[in-house]
Amino acid sequence: MRPVVQQFDDIIASLSPLEANWMDDMAQDIMDRIHAVPVKPEYGREDIAALIEAKDGKAFEVSRFCVGLFLGFSKDKLHGELIEKLGPGGNGVKRFQADRERYLDVLEEMGLRDAMTAIVNREPVWSDVLRERLRSGRGSAIQGQQRGRGLEDFVEEIIQQVFGPGYESRCTFQGVNGTAKCDFAIPNKETPLILIEAKGYGATGSKMSDIIGDVDAIIGAKRNDASLLLITDGLTWKARANDLRKLIQRQHDGRITRIYTKQMAEQLKSDLVTLRAEYGL
């Protein structure tokens, strides 16, 4: 593939937002449980029991999320409070089933009854308040995961069009200077000739330090004659222009073969076809 020197302005101009839906299956289960809470002027111990009751560990995780949302606690804060007040023995479904009354006592001590009464009877609609807490907490993390995975899926579809099954994904490859993780190794992770890394950079996407660190790890491990392609996107790059310049400098130095955004999909496919012929794959 003919070497090129990419320009910062060209890459910036091709950036686009990475959209993602924060509501996954578990978030939907959490909202379903919340909507099942009856609207009352006041709540009692039996309402706490109905909220926390669960048949298995997965359902109990939903229960605890609901408790945390009512109390306004993060997952870690709720875990710490329960451990401190329940004492040794955990705070999961087995502890609840083995010591149900003590568990309910602790939830009452933490103010869950009053919190439920205050939230449900507050304007605007109480479930909207909890939905927003869920979205800004767990939902924010889910969005970041989906942005990253969505970009990987976008790249993988192009790889499949060019190489069929002749690649390995999300693997640790063997290089001449050790091993490193990468999103795609072609034709395989034992002797990769083409390495592809997909890094979305959004408000809740990969951290800047993670992106540069992961790319540098690949550069340090790979063969000198192996090609490294980086696919990235997300408008947050515009606020971190100097960091993007660091990656472009690596491309100028020959350590990254080429950088692409989603708008450059046809160029990526064309370059992969060229690389397939050059490597005889």
PDB file of N, CA, C and O in Angstrom, residues 54-100:
ATOM      1  N   ALA A  54     -36.559 -11.357  45.185  1.00  0.00           N
ATOM      2  CA  ALA A  54     -36.025 -11.872  43.928  1.00  0.00           C
ATOM      3  C   ALA A  54     -35.803 -13.373  44.035  1.00  0.00           C
ATOM      4  O   ALA A  54     -35.512 -13.901  45.112  1.00  0.00           O
ATOM      5  N   LYS A  55     -35.909 -14.064  42.897  1.00  0.00           N
ATOM      6  CA  LYS A  55     -35.771 -15.518  42.874  1.00  0.00           C
ATOM      7  C   LYS A  55     -34.327 -15.963  42.736  1.00  0.00           C
ATOM      8  O   LYS A  55     -33.975 -17.063  43.159  1.00  0.00           O
ATOM      9  N   ASP A  56     -33.507 -15.162  42.102  1.00  0.00           N
ATOM     10  CA  ASP A  56     -32.127 -15.579  41.841  1.00  0.00           C
ATOM     11  C   ASP A  56     -31.206 -14.366  41.873  1.00  0.00           C
ATOM     12  O   ASP A  56     -31.634 -13.221  42.072  1.00  0.00           O
ATOM     13  N   GLY A  57     -29.912 -14.636  41.664  1.00  0.00           N
ATOM     14  CA  GLY A  57     -28.922 -13.580  41.751  1.00  0.00           C
ATOM     15  C   GLY A  57     -29.110 -12.475  40.731  1.00  0.00           C
ATOM     16  O   GLY A  57     -28.913 -11.292  41.030  1.00  0.00           O
ATOM     17  N   LYS A  58     -29.477 -12.829  39.513  1.00  0.00           N
ATOM     18  CA  LYS A  58     -29.665 -11.825  38.463  1.00  0.00           C
ATOM     19  C   LYS A  58     -30.819 -10.881  38.813  1.00  0.00           C
ATOM     20  O   LYS A  58     -30.710  -9.661  38.688  1.00  0.00           O
ATOM     21  N   ALA A  59     -31.935 -11.468  39.258  1.00  0.00           N
ATOM     22  CA  ALA A  59     -33.086 -10.647  39.636  1.00  0.00           C
ATOM     23  C   ALA A  59     -32.771  -9.804  40.861  1.00  0.00           C
ATOM     24  O   ALA A  59     -33.253  -8.671  40.991  1.00  0.00           O
ATOM     25  N   PHE A  60     -31.938 -10.338  41.770  1.00  0.00           N
ATOM     26  CA  PHE A  60     -31.597  -9.592  42.976  1.00  0.00           C
ATOM     27  C   PHE A  60     -30.688  -8.408  42.651  1.00  0.00           C
ATOM     28  O   PHE A  60     -30.746  -7.372  43.322  1.00  0.00           O
ATOM     29  N   GLU A  61     -29.867  -8.555  41.610  1.00  0.00           N
ATOM     30  CA  GLU A  61     -29.050  -7.425  41.179  1.00  0.00           C
ATOM     31  C   GLU A  61     -29.948  -6.277  40.709  1.00  0.00           C
ATOM     32  O   GLU A  61     -29.676  -5.103  40.977  1.00  0.00           O
ATOM     33  N   VAL A  62     -31.036  -6.630  40.027  1.00  0.00           N
ATOM     34  CA  VAL A  62     -32.026  -5.631  39.624  1.00  0.00           C
ATOM     35  C   VAL A  62     -32.629  -4.982  40.868  1.00  0.00           C
ATOM     36  O   VAL A  62     -32.795  -3.762  40.937  1.00  0.00           O
ATOM     37  N   SER A  63     -32.959  -5.813  41.878  1.00  0.00           N
ATOM     38  CA  SER A  63     -33.539  -5.305  43.123  1.00  0.00           C
ATOM     39  C   SER A  63     -32.637  -4.272  43.786  1.00  0.00           C
ATOM     40  O   SER A  63     -33.080  -3.192  44.190  1.00  0.00           O
ATOM     41  N   ARG A  64     -31.358  -4.607  43.891  1.00  0.00           N
ATOM     42  CA  ARG A  64     -30.427  -3.692  44.558  1.00  0.00           C
ATOM     43  C   ARG A  64     -30.234  -2.402  43.765  1.00  0.00           C
ATOM     44  O   ARG A  64     -30.053  -1.331  44.343  1.00  0.00           O
ATOM     45  N   PHE A  65     -30.261  -2.504  42.441  1.00  0.00           N
ATOM     46  CA  PHE A  65     -30.179  -1.290  41.633  1.00  0.00           C
ATOM     47  C   PHE A  65     -31.353  -0.366  41.933  1.00  0.00           C
ATOM     48  O   PHE A  65     -31.204   0.857  42.038  1.00  0.00           O
ATOM     49  N   CYS A  66     -32.549  -0.970  42.087  1.00  0.00           N
ATOM     50  CA  CYS A  66     -33.734  -0.170  42.400  1.00  0.00           C
ATOM     51  C   CYS A  66     -33.596   0.497  43.753  1.00  0.00           C
ATOM     52  O   CYS A  66     -33.943   1.679  43.921  1.00  0.00           O
ATOM     53  N   VAL A  67     -33.077  -0.241  44.728  1.00  0.00           N
ATOM     54  CA  VAL A  67     -32.844   0.333  46.054  1.00  0.00           C
ATOM     55  C   VAL A  67     -31.888   1.516  45.949  1.00  0.00           C
ATOM     56  O   VAL A  67     -32.117   2.592  46.517  1.00  0.00           O
ATOM     57  N   GLY A  68     -30.786   1.323  45.212  1.00  0.00           N
ATOM     58  CA  GLY A  68     -29.810   2.388  45.043  1.00  0.00           C
ATOM     59  C   GLY A  68     -30.390   3.620  44.368  1.00  0.00           C
ATOM     60  O   GLY A  68     -30.078   4.758  44.737  1.00  0.00           O
ATOM     61  N   LEU A  69     -31.262   3.404  43.395  1.00  0.00           N
ATOM     62  CA  LEU A  69     -31.880   4.531  42.702  1.00  0.00           C
ATOM     63  C   LEU A  69     -32.777   5.328  43.641  1.00  0.00           C
ATOM     64  O   LEU A  69     -32.771   6.565  43.632  1.00  0.00           O
ATOM     65  N   PHE A  70     -33.575   4.633  44.453  1.00  0.00           N
ATOM     66  CA  PHE A  70     -34.430   5.335  45.411  1.00  0.00           C
ATOM     67  C   PHE A  70     -33.606   6.127  46.418  1.00  0.00           C
ATOM     68  O   PHE A  70     -33.959   7.253  46.769  1.00  0.00           O
ATOM     69  N   LEU A  71     -32.501   5.543  46.877  1.00  0.00           N
ATOM     70  CA  LEU A  71     -31.672   6.204  47.886  1.00  0.00           C
ATOM     71  C   LEU A  71     -30.726   7.230  47.272  1.00  0.00           C
ATOM     72  O   LEU A  71     -30.131   8.039  48.001  1.00  0.00           O
ATOM     73  N   GLY A  72     -30.576   7.191  45.949  1.00  0.00           N
ATOM     74  CA  GLY A  72     -29.636   8.098  45.300  1.00  0.00           C
ATOM     75  C   GLY A  72     -28.200   7.670  45.498  1.00  0.00           C
ATOM     76  O   GLY A  72     -27.277   8.490  45.454  1.00  0.00           O
ATOM     77  N   PHE A  73     -27.976   6.353  45.696  1.00  0.00           N
ATOM     78  CA  PHE A  73     -26.638   5.818  45.932  1.00  0.00           C
ATOM     79  C   PHE A  73     -26.083   5.211  44.647  1.00  0.00           C
ATOM     80  O   PHE A  73     -26.815   4.587  43.880  1.00  0.00           O
ATOM     81  N   SER A  74     -24.787   5.357  44.443  1.00  0.00           N
ATOM     82  CA  SER A  74     -24.127   4.616  43.378  1.00  0.00           C
ATOM     83  C   SER A  74     -24.069   3.139  43.763  1.00  0.00           C
ATOM     84  O   SER A  74     -24.297   2.770  44.926  1.00  0.00           O
ATOM     85  N   LYS A  75     -23.750   2.295  42.793  1.00  0.00           N
ATOM     86  CA  LYS A  75     -23.635   0.863  43.070  1.00  0.00           C
ATOM     87  C   LYS A  75     -22.589   0.601  44.141  1.00  0.00           C
ATOM     88  O   LYS A  75     -22.806  -0.193  45.068  1.00  0.00           O
ATOM     89  N   ASP A  76     -21.440   1.284  44.046  1.00  0.00           N
ATOM     90  CA  ASP A  76     -20.369   1.070  45.024  1.00  0.00           C
ATOM     91  C   ASP A  76     -20.763   1.577  46.406  1.00  0.00           C
ATOM     92  O   ASP A  76     -20.450   0.939  47.420  1.00  0.00           O
ATOM     93  N   LYS A  77     -21.421   2.733  46.457  1.00  0.00           N
ATOM     94  CA  LYS A  77     -21.829   3.272  47.767  1.00  0.00           C
ATOM     95  C   LYS A  77     -22.842   2.362  48.433  1.00  0.00           C
ATOM     96  O   LYS A  77     -22.760   2.099  49.639  1.00  0.00           O
ATOM     97  N   LEU A  78     -23.818   1.860  47.672  1.00  0.00           N
ATOM     98  CA  LEU A  78     -24.805   0.960  48.251  1.00  0.00           C
ATOM     99  C   LEU A  78     -24.141  -0.310  48.766  1.00  0.00           C
ATOM    100  O   LEU A  78     -24.454  -0.796  49.860  1.00  0.00           O
ATOM    101  N   HIS A  79     -23.223  -0.850  47.985  1.00  0.00           N
ATOM    102  CA  HIS A  79     -22.499  -2.063  48.399  1.00  0.00           C
ATOM    103  C   HIS A  79     -21.786  -1.829  49.722  1.00  0.00           C
ATOM    104  O   HIS A  79     -21.870  -2.648  50.652  1.00  0.00           O
ATOM    105  N   GLY A  80     -21.093  -0.690  49.834  1.00  0.00           N
ATOM    106  CA  GLY A  80     -20.361  -0.384  51.061  1.00  0.00           C
ATOM    107  C   GLY A  80     -21.271  -0.216  52.260  1.00  0.00           C
ATOM    108  O   GLY A  80     -20.969  -0.706  53.363  1.00  0.00           O
ATOM    109  N   GLU A  81     -22.405   0.471  52.077  1.00  0.00           N
ATOM    110  CA  GLU A  81     -23.353   0.679  53.171  1.00  0.00           C
ATOM    111  C   GLU A  81     -23.937  -0.642  53.655  1.00  0.00           C
ATOM    112  O   GLU A  81     -24.091  -0.880  54.860  1.00  0.00           O
ATOM    113  N   LEU A  82     -24.291  -1.521  52.708  1.00  0.00           N
ATOM    114  CA  LEU A  82     -24.877  -2.814  53.082  1.00  0.00           C
ATOM    115  C   LEU A  82     -23.870  -3.676  53.820  1.00  0.00           C
ATOM    116  O   LEU A  82     -24.206  -4.335  54.819  1.00  0.00           O
ATOM    117  N   ILE A  83     -22.630  -3.695  53.349  1.00  0.00           N
ATOM    118  CA  ILE A  83     -21.581  -4.477  54.009  1.00  0.00           C
ATOM    119  C   ILE A  83     -21.379  -3.996  55.443  1.00  0.00           C
ATOM    120  O   ILE A  83     -21.263  -4.792  56.385  1.00  0.00           O
ATOM    121  N   GLU A  84     -21.342  -2.669  55.608  1.00  0.00           N
ATOM    122  CA  GLU A  84     -21.110  -2.108  56.942  1.00  0.00           C
ATOM    123  C   GLU A  84     -22.249  -2.433  57.894  1.00  0.00           C
ATOM    124  O   GLU A  84     -22.023  -2.793  59.054  1.00  0.00           O
ATOM    125  N   LYS A  85     -23.493  -2.349  57.414  1.00  0.00           N
ATOM    126  CA  LYS A  85     -24.635  -2.517  58.305  1.00  0.00           C
ATOM    127  C   LYS A  85     -25.035  -3.981  58.500  1.00  0.00           C
ATOM    128  O   LYS A  85     -25.523  -4.356  59.568  1.00  0.00           O
ATOM    129  N   LEU A  86     -24.822  -4.804  57.465  1.00  0.00           N
ATOM    130  CA  LEU A  86     -25.180  -6.229  57.587  1.00  0.00           C
ATOM    131  C   LEU A  86     -24.093  -7.027  58.287  1.00  0.00           C
ATOM    132  O   LEU A  86     -24.373  -8.043  58.908  1.00  0.00           O
ATOM    133  N   GLY A  87     -22.848  -6.573  58.163  1.00  0.00           N
ATOM    134  CA  GLY A  87     -21.741  -7.320  58.737  1.00  0.00           C
ATOM    135  C   GLY A  87     -21.287  -8.424  57.803  1.00  0.00           C
ATOM    136  O   GLY A  87     -21.721  -8.521  56.644  1.00  0.00           O
ATOM    137  N   PRO A  88     -20.376  -9.300  58.268  1.00  0.00           N
ATOM    138  CA  PRO A  88     -19.836 -10.368  57.418  1.00  0.00           C
ATOM    139  C   PRO A  88     -20.941 -11.278  56.871  1.00  0.00           C
ATOM    140  O   PRO A  88     -21.964 -11.486  57.521  1.00  0.00           O
ATOM    141  N   GLY A  89     -20.690 -11.801  55.662  1.00  0.00           N
ATOM    142  CA  GLY A  89     -21.648 -12.743  55.086  1.00  0.00           C
ATOM    143  C   GLY A  89     -22.203 -12.316  53.746  1.00  0.00           C
ATOM    144  O   GLY A  89     -23.066 -12.980  53.171  1.00  0.00           O
ATOM    145  N   GLY A  90     -21.695 -11.185  53.213  1.00  0.00           N
ATOM    146  CA  GLY A  90     -22.133 -10.744  51.901  1.00  0.00           C
ATOM    147  C   GLY A  90     -23.436  -9.970  51.942  1.00  0.00           C
ATOM    148  O   GLY A  90     -24.061  -9.809  52.997  1.00  0.00           O
ATOM    149  N   ASN A  91     -23.863  -9.474  50.772  1.00  0.00           N
ATOM    150  CA  ASN A  91     -25.128  -8.739  50.706  1.00  0.00           C
ATOM    151  C   ASN A  91     -25.934  -9.112  49.466  1.00  0.00           C
ATOM    152  O   ASN A  91     -26.773  -8.352  49.018  1.00  0.00           O
ATOM    153  N   GLY A  92     -25.671 -10.316  48.927  1.00  0.00           N
ATOM    154  CA  GLY A  92     -26.369 -10.778  47.741  1.00  0.00           C
ATOM    155  C   GLY A  92     -27.635 -11.548  48.061  1.00  0.00           C
ATOM    156  O   GLY A  92     -28.137 -11.536  49.194  1.00  0.00           O
ATOM    157  N   VAL A  93     -28.129 -12.265  47.055  1.00  0.00           N
ATOM    158  CA  VAL A  93     -29.417 -12.941  47.193  1.00  0.00           C
ATOM    159  C   VAL A  93     -29.379 -14.026  48.264  1.00  0.00           C
ATOM    160  O   VAL A  93     -30.365 -14.241  48.982  1.00  0.00           O
ATOM    161  N   LYS A  94     -28.246 -14.722  48.402  1.00  0.00           N
ATOM    162  CA  LYS A  94     -28.150 -15.777  49.414  1.00  0.00           C
ATOM    163  C   LYS A  94     -28.249 -15.188  50.821  1.00  0.00           C
ATOM    164  O   LYS A  94     -28.888 -15.781  51.703  1.00  0.00           O
ATOM    165  N   ARG A  95     -27.626 -14.034  51.029  1.00  0.00           N
ATOM    166  CA  ARG A  95     -27.710 -13.384  52.341  1.00  0.00           C
ATOM    167  C   ARG A  95     -29.143 -12.951  52.613  1.00  0.00           C
ATOM    168  O   ARG A  95     -29.656 -13.100  53.737  1.00  0.00           O
ATOM    169  N   PHE A  96     -29.804 -12.402  51.591  1.00  0.00           N
ATOM    170  CA  PHE A  96     -31.186 -11.979  51.750  1.00  0.00           C
ATOM    171  C   PHE A  96     -32.085 -13.165  52.086  1.00  0.00           C
ATOM    172  O   PHE A  96     -32.928 -13.086  52.986  1.00  0.00           O
ATOM    173  N   GLN A  97     -31.907 -14.278  51.382  1.00  0.00           N
ATOM    174  CA  GLN A  97     -32.747 -15.456  51.615  1.00  0.00           C
ATOM    175  C   GLN A  97     -32.482 -16.085  52.978  1.00  0.00           C
ATOM    176  O   GLN A  97     -33.402 -16.615  53.613  1.00  0.00           O
ATOM    177  N   ALA A  98     -31.225 -16.019  53.431  1.00  0.00           N
ATOM    178  CA  ALA A  98     -30.866 -16.633  54.707  1.00  0.00           C
ATOM    179  C   ALA A  98     -31.237 -15.764  55.906  1.00  0.00           C
ATOM    180  O   ALA A  98     -31.472 -16.276  57.005  1.00  0.00           O
ATOM    181  N   ASP A  99     -31.268 -14.456  55.712  1.00  0.00           N
ATOM    182  CA  ASP A  99     -31.477 -13.533  56.835  1.00  0.00           C
ATOM    183  C   ASP A  99     -32.401 -12.411  56.377  1.00  0.00           C
ATOM    184  O   ASP A  99     -32.074 -11.224  56.478  1.00  0.00           O
ATOM    185  N   ARG A 100     -33.581 -12.773  55.895  1.00  0.00           N
ATOM    186  CA  ARG A 100     -34.494 -11.843  55.238  1.00  0.00           C
ATOM    187  C   ARG A 100     -34.896 -10.670  56.147  1.00  0.00           C
ATOM    188  O   ARG A 100     -34.857  -9.513  55.735  1.00  0.00           O
TER     189      ARG A 100
END
